[in-house]
Coordinates of C-alpha atoms in Angstrom, one line a residue:
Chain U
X212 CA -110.8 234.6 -68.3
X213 CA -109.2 233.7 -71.5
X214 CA -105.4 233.0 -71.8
X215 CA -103.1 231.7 -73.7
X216 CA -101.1 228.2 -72.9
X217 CA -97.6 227.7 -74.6
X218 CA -97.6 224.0 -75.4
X219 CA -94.1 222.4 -75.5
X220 CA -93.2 220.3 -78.6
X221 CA -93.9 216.7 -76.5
X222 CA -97.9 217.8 -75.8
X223 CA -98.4 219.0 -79.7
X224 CA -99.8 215.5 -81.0
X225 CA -102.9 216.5 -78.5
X226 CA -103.3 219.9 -80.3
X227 CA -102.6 218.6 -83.8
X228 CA -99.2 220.8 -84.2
X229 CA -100.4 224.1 -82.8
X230 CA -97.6 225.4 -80.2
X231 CA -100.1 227.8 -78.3
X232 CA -103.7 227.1 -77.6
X233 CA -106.3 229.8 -75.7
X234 CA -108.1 228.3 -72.9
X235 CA -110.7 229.2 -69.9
X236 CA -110.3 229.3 -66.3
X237 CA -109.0 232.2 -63.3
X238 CA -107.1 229.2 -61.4
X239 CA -104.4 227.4 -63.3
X240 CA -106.6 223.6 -62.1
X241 CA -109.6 225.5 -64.1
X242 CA -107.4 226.2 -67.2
X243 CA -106.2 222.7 -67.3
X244 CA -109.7 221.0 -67.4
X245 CA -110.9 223.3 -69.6
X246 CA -107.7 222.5 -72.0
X247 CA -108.7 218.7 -71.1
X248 CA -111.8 219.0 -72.3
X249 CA -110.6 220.7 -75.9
X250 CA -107.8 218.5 -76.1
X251 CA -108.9 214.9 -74.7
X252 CA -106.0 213.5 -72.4
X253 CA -103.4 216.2 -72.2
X254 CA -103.7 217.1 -68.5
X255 CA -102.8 213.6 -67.7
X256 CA -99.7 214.8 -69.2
X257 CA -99.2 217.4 -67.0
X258 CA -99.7 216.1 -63.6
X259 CA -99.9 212.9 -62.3
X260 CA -102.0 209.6 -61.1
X261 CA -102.9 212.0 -57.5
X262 CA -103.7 215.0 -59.7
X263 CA -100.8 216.8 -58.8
X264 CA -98.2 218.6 -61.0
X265 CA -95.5 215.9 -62.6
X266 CA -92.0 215.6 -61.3
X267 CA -90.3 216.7 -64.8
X268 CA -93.1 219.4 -65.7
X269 CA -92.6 223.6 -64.9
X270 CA -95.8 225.5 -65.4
X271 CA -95.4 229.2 -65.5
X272 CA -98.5 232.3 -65.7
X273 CA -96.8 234.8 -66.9
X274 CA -93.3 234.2 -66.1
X275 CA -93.7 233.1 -62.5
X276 CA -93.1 228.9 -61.7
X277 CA -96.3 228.3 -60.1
X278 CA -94.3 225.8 -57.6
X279 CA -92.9 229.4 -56.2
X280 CA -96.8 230.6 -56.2
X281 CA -100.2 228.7 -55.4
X282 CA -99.0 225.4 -57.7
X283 CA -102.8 224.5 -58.9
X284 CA -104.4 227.4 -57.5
X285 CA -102.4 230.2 -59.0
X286 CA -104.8 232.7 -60.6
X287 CA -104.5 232.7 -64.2
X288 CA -106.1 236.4 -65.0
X289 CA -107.3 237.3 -68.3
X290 CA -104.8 237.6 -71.4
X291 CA -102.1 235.3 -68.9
X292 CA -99.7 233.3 -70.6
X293 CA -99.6 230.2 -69.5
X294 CA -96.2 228.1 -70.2
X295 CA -95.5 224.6 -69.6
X296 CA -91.8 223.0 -69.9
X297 CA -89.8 220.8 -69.1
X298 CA -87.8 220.5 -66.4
X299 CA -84.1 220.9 -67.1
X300 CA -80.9 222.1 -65.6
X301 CA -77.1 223.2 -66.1
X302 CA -75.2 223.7 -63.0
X303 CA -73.2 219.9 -62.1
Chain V
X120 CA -92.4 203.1 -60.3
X121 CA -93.8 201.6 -63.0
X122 CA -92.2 199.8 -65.4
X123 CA -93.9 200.5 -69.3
X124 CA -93.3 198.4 -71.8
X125 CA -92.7 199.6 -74.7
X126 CA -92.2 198.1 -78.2
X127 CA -88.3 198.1 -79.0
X128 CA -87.5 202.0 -80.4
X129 CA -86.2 202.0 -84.2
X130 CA -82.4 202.5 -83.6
X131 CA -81.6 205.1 -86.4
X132 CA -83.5 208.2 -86.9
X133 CA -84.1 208.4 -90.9
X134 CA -81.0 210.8 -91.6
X135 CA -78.8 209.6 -89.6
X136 CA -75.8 207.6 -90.3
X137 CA -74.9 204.0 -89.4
X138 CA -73.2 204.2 -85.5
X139 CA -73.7 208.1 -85.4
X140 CA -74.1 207.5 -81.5
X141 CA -71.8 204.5 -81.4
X142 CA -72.6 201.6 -78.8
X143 CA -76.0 203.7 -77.7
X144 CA -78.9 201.9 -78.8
X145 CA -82.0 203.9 -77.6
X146 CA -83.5 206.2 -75.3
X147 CA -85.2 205.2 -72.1
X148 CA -86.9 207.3 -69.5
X149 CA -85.1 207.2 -66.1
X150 CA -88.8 207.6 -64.7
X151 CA -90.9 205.0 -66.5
X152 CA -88.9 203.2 -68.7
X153 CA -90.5 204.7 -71.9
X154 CA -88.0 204.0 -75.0
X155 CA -87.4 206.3 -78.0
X156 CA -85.2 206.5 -80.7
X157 CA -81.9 208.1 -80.4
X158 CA -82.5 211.5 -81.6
X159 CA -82.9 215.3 -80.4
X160 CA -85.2 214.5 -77.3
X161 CA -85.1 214.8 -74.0
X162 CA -87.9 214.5 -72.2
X163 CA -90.1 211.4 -72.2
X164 CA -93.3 211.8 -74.2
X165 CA -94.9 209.5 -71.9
X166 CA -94.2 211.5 -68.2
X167 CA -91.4 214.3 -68.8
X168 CA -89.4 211.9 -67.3
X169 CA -85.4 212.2 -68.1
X170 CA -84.7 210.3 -71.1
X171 CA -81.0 208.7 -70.8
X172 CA -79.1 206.6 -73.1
X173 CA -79.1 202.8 -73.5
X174 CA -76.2 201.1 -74.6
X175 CA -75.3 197.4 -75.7
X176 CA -71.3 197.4 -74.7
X177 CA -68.9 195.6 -76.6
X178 CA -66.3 193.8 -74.8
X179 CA -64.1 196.5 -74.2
X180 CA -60.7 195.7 -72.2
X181 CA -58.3 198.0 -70.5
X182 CA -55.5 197.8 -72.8
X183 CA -57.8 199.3 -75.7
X184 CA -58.6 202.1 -73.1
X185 CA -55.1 202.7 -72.5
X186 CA -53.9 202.6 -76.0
X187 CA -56.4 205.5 -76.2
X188 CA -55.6 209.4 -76.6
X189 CA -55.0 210.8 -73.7
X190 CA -58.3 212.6 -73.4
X191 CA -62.1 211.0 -73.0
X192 CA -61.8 209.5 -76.1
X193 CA -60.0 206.8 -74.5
X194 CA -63.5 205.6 -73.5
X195 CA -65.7 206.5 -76.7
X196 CA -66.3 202.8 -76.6
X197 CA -68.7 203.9 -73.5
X198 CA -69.8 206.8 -74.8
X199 CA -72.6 207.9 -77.5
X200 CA -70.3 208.8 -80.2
X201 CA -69.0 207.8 -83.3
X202 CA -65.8 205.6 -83.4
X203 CA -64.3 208.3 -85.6
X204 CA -64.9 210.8 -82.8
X205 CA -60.7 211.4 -83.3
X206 CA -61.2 213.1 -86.9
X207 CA -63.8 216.0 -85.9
X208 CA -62.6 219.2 -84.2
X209 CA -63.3 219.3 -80.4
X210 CA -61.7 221.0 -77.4
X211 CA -60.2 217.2 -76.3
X212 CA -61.0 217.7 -72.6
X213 CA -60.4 215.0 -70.0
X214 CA -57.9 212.8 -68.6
X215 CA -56.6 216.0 -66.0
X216 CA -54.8 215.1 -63.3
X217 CA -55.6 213.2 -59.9
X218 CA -53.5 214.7 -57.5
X219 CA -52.7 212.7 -54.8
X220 CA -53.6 215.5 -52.0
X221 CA -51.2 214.6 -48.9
X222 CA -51.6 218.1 -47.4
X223 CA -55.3 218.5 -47.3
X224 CA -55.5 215.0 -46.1
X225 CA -53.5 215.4 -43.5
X226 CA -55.1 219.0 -42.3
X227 CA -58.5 217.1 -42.8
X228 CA -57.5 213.9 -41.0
X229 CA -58.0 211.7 -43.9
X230 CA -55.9 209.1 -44.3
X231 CA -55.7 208.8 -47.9
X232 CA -56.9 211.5 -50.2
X233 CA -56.8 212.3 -54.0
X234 CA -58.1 215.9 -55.8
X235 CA -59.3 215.2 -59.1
X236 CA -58.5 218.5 -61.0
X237 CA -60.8 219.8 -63.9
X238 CA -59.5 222.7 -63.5
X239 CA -56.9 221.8 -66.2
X240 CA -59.3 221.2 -69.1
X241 CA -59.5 223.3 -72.0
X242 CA -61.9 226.0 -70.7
X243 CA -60.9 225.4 -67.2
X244 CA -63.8 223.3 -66.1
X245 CA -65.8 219.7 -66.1
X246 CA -68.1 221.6 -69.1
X247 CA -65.9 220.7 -71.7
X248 CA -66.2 217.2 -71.4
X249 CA -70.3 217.1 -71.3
X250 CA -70.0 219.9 -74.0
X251 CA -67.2 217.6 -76.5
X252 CA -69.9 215.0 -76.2
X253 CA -73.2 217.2 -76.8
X254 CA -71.1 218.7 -79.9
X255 CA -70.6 215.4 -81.3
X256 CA -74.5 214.9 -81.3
X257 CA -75.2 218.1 -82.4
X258 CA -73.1 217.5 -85.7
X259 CA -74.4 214.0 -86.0
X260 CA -77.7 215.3 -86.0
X261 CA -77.0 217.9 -88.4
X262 CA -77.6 220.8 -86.1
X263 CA -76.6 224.5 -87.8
X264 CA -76.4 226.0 -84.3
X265 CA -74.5 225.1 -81.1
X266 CA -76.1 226.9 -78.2
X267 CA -76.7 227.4 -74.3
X268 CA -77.9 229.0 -71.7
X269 CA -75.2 229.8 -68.7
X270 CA -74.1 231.5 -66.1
X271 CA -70.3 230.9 -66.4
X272 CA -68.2 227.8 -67.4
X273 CA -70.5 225.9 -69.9
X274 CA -70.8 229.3 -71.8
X275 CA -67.1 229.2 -71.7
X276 CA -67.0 225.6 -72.9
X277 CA -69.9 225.8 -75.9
X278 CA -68.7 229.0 -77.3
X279 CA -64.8 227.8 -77.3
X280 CA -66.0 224.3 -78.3
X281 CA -68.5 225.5 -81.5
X282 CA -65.3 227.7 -82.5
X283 CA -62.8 224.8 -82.5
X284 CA -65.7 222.8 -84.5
X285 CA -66.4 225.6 -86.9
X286 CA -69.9 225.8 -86.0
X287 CA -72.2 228.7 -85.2
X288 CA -72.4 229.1 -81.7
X289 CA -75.1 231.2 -79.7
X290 CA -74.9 231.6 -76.1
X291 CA -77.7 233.2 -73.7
X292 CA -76.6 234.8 -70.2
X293 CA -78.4 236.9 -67.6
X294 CA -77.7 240.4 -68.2
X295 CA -76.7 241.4 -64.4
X296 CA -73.6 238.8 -65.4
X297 CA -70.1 240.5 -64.4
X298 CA -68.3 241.5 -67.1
X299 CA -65.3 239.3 -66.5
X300 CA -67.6 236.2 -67.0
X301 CA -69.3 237.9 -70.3
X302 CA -65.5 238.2 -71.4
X303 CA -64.9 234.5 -71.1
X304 CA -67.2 233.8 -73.5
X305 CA -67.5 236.2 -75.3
X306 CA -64.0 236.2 -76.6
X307 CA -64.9 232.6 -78.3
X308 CA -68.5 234.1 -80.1
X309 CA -69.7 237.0 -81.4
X310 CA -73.2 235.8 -80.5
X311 CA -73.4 236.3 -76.9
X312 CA -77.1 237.6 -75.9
X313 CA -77.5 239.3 -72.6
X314 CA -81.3 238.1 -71.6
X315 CA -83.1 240.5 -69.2
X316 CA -83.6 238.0 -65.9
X317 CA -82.3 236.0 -63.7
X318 CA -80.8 232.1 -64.9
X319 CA -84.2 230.1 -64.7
X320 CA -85.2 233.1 -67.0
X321 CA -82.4 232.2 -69.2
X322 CA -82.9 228.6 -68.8
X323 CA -86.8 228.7 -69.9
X324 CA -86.3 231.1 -72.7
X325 CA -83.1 228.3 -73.7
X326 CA -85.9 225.7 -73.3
X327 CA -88.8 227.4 -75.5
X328 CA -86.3 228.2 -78.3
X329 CA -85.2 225.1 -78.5
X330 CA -88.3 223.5 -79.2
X331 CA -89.6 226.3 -81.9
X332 CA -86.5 226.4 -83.6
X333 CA -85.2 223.9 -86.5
X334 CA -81.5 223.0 -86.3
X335 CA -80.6 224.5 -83.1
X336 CA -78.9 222.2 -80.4
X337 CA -78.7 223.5 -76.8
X338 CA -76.2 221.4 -75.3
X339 CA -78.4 221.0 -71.7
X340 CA -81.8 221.4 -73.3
X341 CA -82.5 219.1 -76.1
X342 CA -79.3 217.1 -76.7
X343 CA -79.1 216.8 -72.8
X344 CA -79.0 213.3 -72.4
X345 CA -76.2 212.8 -75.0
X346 CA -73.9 215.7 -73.1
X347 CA -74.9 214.3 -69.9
X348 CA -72.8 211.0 -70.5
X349 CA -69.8 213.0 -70.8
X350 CA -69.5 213.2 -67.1
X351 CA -69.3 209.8 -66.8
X352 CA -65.6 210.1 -67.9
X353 CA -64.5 211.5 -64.4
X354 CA -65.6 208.7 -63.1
X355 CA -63.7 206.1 -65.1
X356 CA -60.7 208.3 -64.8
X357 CA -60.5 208.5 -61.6
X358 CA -61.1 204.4 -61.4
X359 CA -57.9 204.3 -64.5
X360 CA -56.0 206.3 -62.5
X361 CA -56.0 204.6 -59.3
X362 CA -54.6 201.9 -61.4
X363 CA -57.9 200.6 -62.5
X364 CA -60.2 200.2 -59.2
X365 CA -63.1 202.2 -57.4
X366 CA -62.2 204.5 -54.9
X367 CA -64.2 203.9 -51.3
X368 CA -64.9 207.3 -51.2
X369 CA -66.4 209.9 -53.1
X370 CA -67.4 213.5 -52.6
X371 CA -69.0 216.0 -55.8
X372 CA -71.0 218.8 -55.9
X373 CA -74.6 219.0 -56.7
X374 CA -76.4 221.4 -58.7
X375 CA -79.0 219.6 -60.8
X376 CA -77.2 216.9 -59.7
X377 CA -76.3 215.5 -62.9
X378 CA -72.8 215.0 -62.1
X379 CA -72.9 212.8 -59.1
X380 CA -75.2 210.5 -60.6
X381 CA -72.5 210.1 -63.9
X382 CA -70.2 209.1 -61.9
X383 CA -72.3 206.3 -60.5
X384 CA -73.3 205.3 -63.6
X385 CA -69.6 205.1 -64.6
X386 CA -68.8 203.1 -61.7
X387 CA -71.4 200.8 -62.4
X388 CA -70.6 200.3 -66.1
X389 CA -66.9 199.8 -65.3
X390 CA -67.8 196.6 -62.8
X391 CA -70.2 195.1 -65.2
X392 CA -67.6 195.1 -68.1
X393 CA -65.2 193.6 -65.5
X394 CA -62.8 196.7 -65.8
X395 CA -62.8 196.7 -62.1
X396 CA -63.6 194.8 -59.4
X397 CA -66.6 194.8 -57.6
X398 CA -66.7 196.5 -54.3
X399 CA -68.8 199.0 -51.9
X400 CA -68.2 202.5 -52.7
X401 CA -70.2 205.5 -51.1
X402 CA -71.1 208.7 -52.8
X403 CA -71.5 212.2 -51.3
X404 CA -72.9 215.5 -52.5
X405 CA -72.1 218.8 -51.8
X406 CA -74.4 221.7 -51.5
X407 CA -74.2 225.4 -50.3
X408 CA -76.6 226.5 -47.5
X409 CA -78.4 229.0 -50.2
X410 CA -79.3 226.6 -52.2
X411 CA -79.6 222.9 -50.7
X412 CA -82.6 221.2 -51.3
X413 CA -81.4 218.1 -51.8
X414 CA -79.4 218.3 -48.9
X415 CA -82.3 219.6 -47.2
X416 CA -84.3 216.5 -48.6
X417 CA -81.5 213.9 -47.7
X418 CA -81.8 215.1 -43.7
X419 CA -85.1 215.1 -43.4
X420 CA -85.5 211.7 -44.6
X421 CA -87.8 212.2 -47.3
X422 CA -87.7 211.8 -51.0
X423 CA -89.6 214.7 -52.6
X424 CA -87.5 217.3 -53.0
X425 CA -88.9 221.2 -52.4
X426 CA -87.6 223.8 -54.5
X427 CA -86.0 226.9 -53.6
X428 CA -84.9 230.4 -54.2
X429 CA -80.8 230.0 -54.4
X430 CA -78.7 232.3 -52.8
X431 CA -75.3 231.7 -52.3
X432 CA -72.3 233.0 -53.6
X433 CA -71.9 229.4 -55.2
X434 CA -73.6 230.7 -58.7
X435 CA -72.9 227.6 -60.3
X436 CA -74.9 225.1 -58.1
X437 CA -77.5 227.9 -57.4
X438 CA -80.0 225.4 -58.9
X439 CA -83.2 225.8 -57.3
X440 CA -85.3 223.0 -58.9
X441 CA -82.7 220.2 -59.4
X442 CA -83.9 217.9 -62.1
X443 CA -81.8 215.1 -60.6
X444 CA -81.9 215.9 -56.9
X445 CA -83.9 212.5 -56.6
X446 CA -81.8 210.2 -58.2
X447 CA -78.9 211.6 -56.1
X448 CA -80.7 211.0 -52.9
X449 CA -81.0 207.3 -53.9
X450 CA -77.2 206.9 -55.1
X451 CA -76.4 208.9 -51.2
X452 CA -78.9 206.4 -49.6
X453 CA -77.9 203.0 -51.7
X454 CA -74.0 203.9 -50.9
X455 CA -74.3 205.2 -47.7
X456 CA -73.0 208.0 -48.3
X457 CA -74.6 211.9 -47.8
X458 CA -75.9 214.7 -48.6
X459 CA -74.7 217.8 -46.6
X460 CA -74.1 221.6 -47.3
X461 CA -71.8 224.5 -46.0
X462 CA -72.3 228.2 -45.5
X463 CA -71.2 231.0 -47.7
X464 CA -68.3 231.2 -45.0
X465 CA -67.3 227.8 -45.0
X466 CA -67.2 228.0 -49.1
X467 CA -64.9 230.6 -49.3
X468 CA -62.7 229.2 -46.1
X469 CA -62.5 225.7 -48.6
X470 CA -61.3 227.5 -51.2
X471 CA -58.5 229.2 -49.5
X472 CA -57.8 225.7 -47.9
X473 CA -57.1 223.8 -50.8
X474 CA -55.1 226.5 -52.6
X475 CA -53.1 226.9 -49.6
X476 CA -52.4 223.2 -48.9
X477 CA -52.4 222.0 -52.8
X478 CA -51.8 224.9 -54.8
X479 CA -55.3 224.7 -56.2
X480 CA -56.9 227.5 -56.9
X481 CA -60.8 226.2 -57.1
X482 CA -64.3 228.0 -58.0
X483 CA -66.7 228.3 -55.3
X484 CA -68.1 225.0 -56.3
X485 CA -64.9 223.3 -55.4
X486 CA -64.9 225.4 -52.4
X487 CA -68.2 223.8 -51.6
X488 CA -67.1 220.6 -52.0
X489 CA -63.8 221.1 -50.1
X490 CA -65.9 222.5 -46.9
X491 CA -68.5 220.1 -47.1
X492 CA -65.5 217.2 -47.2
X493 CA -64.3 218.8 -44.1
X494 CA -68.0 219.0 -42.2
X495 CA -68.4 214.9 -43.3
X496 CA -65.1 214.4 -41.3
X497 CA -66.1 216.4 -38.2
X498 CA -69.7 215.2 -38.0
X499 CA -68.3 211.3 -38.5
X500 CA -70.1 210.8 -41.8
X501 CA -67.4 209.9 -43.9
X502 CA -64.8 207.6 -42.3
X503 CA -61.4 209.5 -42.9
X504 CA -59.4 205.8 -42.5
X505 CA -60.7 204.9 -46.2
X506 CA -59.4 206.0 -49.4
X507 CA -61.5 209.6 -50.7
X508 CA -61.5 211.5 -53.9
X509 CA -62.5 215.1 -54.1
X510 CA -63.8 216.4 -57.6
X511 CA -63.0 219.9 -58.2
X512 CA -65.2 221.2 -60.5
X513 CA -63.8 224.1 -62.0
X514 CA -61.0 227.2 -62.0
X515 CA -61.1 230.2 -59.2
X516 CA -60.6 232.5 -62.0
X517 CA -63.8 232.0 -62.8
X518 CA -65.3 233.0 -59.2
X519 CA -63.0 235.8 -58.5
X520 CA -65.6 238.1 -57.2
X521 CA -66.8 235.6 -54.6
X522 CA -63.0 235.4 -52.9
X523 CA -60.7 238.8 -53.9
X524 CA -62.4 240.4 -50.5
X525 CA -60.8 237.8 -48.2
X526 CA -57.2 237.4 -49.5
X527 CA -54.6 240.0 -49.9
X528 CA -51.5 241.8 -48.9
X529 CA -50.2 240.4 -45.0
X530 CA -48.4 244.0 -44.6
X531 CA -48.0 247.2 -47.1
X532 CA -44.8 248.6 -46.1
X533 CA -42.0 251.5 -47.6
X534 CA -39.4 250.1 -50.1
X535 CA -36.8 249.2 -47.2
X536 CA -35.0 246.6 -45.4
X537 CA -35.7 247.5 -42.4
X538 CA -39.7 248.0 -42.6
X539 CA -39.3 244.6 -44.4
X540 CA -37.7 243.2 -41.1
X541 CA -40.4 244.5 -39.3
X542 CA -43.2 242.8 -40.7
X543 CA -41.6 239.2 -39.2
X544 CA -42.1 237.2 -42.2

């Protein structure tokens, strides 16, 4: 299952400048390794010491916030984009 | 948490002039104390943590504050802008009034009680004093483009902001918006785009843009911590204007949560410059029902907070994720204060309330924070004997759609005295 991963300006250093990467894997924890293993020491970026997603980090596959699907385990078909951003907010 | 230490940041980004950010000296993540230099980031390279600005205060006394305009320049000393903020074009928001709110506080039974009113500001909201400051970094970081994405009143306040400044604006809404709110800012740019989705659609497209694009500052995105800061002016207003000392009160709503937190942050800056006196102090947060996961965190004892879907007719704290939702369980926890939230009912009951006992007429946010003052009286978790402030947020104008159903004519009768007569009043 290829896909494509959006890769936010903070995470470029590991994938010297490019802003969107293709990777392999049908679960989003099977696209992350496999973009580990291109691009040493980005998923330790992404989630944290207990191998879950960071605090500050939103990962969407196609559109949808994984936090809102199967976080990890959300199936990442083929031709998926994969986006991963920042956290932010408006609102007060 | 853990601490990382970090060699010291260079100050100055190549480009940028000497004091461009005044008294701020670096960027440091809120998560793990990563510094950067002051610049267009905000989000920590190390963890995505929050990056938030560092200062190194001068002595700053009162009487320099009070010699100030009366807007939040007054305290530019405390903020991350140039000292010759005064000469660039900006809306001038800030220093509204803090109306001492004897009505409400009696029909509450609060002893003591004080509204502070952003409903007078430029654009009839708190946004235009997080958006003066996010212009000012946006020009001193040489930024062609002035942009957001929004729902309502920071739309309002970036478009009518870029326009006083001369600068191109561009402003990204949902495209299910009423047209009365695409009006509002429209009227200020010609570059409103209507985005196909909901906000958090609007908010990740504001997000991806920002970091592809050269030149472009989105005033929450990536010049977020610098716009931020800005709300730490209701807090030392509402300390100035109490005759300079920390109310023991305080209740504000929470979307991200940004907000509440500023005004801690203010709170604290203002007893460790010796501006006021050091004293307890407890902080509340409002939420609505739809969309309280904070408050939902705060009850339930825990720390991590669960995202949700929002719905409530209280659009502009229908944050589902809130990026600061932990730090404002800590500043509830340290201060003893709370986090509750109030029904779609109870909103729209707090916003007749304080129209009809202060001639107020609040958004649904203020609403929320009205009703949920009223719920911390009657469930005993905020002591109505000391002294409380009430922020209110925002204009009802804005929110007309969530209210018009509930208020109207007591009687329609024929153009005579005596059907007049016979409606009683």
């Amino acid at each position: 299952m290829s896909v494509r991963v959006r890769i936010p300006t903070i995470l470029r250093t590991y994938t010297g400048g490019d802003s969107e990467v293709t990777a392999e894997g049908a679960t989003l924890a099977e696209v992350l390794d496999h973009l580990d293993a291109n691009y040493a020491g980005i998923k330790g970026r992404i989630l944290d010491e207990d191998g879950k997603l960071r605090r500050f980090v939103n990962v969407y596959v196609n559109n949808d916030d994984v936090r809102f699907e199967q976080e990890l385990a959300t199936p990442t078909p083929a031709g998926a984009e994969v986006s991963v951003i920042p956290a932010v907010a408006g609102g007060c | 948490m853990s601490a990382v230490v970090t060699e010291s940041p260079e100050t100055t980004k190549p480009g940028l002039r000497e004091g461009a950010f005044g008294n701020a000296t670096a960027l440091s993540c809120r998560e793990c104390g990563h510094q950067v230099a002051l610049g267009p980031f905000y989000a920590c390279p190390e963890c995505f943590g929050p990056l938030e600005i560092s200062y190194a205060f001068p002595l700053v006394t009162r009487e320099e504050i009070e010699a100030g305009p009366r807007n939040i320049w007054r305290y530019k000393a405390l903020l991350p802008v140039p000292s010759d903020i005064e000469t660039s074009p900006n809306t001038e928001p800030g220093f509204t009034r803090l109306l001492d709110a004897a009505n409400l506080a009696a029909e509450l039974g609060i002893a003591k009680l004080w509204v502070k009113d952003d409903s007078t500001n430029p654009t009839n909201s708190f946004k235009d004093r997080v958006v003066a400051c996010a212009l000012s970094a946006a020009r001193e970081l040489g930024s062609t483009v002035f942009a957001c994405p929004s729902t309502g009143n920071l739309a309002n306040a970036v478009a009518a902001a870029g326009a006083r400044a001369g600068i191109k604006t561009v402003v990204f809404i949902p495209s299910n918006l009423e047209q009365p709110k695409q009006v509002n800012s429209a009227i200020f740019t010609e570059n409103l785009v209507a985005v196909d989705g909901n906000y958090d659609d609007v908010n990740k497209l504001a997000s991806e843009i920002a970091g592809e694009e050269e030149g472009w500052a989105f005033v929450n995105v990536n010049v977020r911590p610098y716009y931020a800061e800005g709300s730490k002016t209701l807090g030392y207003e509402i300390a100035e204007q109490l005759g300079w000392r920390l109310p023991d009160q305080v209740v504000i709503p929470v979307a991200s949560g940004s907000q509440l937190t500023k005004v801690d942050k203010a709170f604290q800056e203002l007893i460790k410059l010796g501006l006021v006196e050091d004293k307890p102090y407890r902080i509340f947060g409002a939420q609505a029902e739809g969309c309280g996961p904070v408050a939902t965190a705060y009850k339930a004892g825990v720390d991590a907070i669960r995202p949700v879907k929002p719905d409530t007719i209280a659009k502009s704290l229908a944050i589902g994720n809130p990026a600061d939702g932990i730090y404002v369980l800590d500043i509830a926890r340290r201060t003893g204060g709370a986090v509750e939230e109030v029904t779609d009912e109870e909103i729209r009951a707090g916003i007749v309330l304080l129209a009809r006992t202060e001639g107020i007429f609040t958004e649904t946010a203020g609403g929320t924070t009205t009703a949920v003052t009223k719920k911390l009286v009657e469930t005993g978790q905020l002591d109505p004997t000391l002294e409380t402030v009430i922020i209110n947020t925002g204009h009802g104008l804005k929110t007309l759609d969530s209210i018009s159903g509930q208020v109207g004519p007591a009687a329609t009768i024929a153009p005579s005295y005596d059907a007049f007569k016979a409606t009683g009043l």
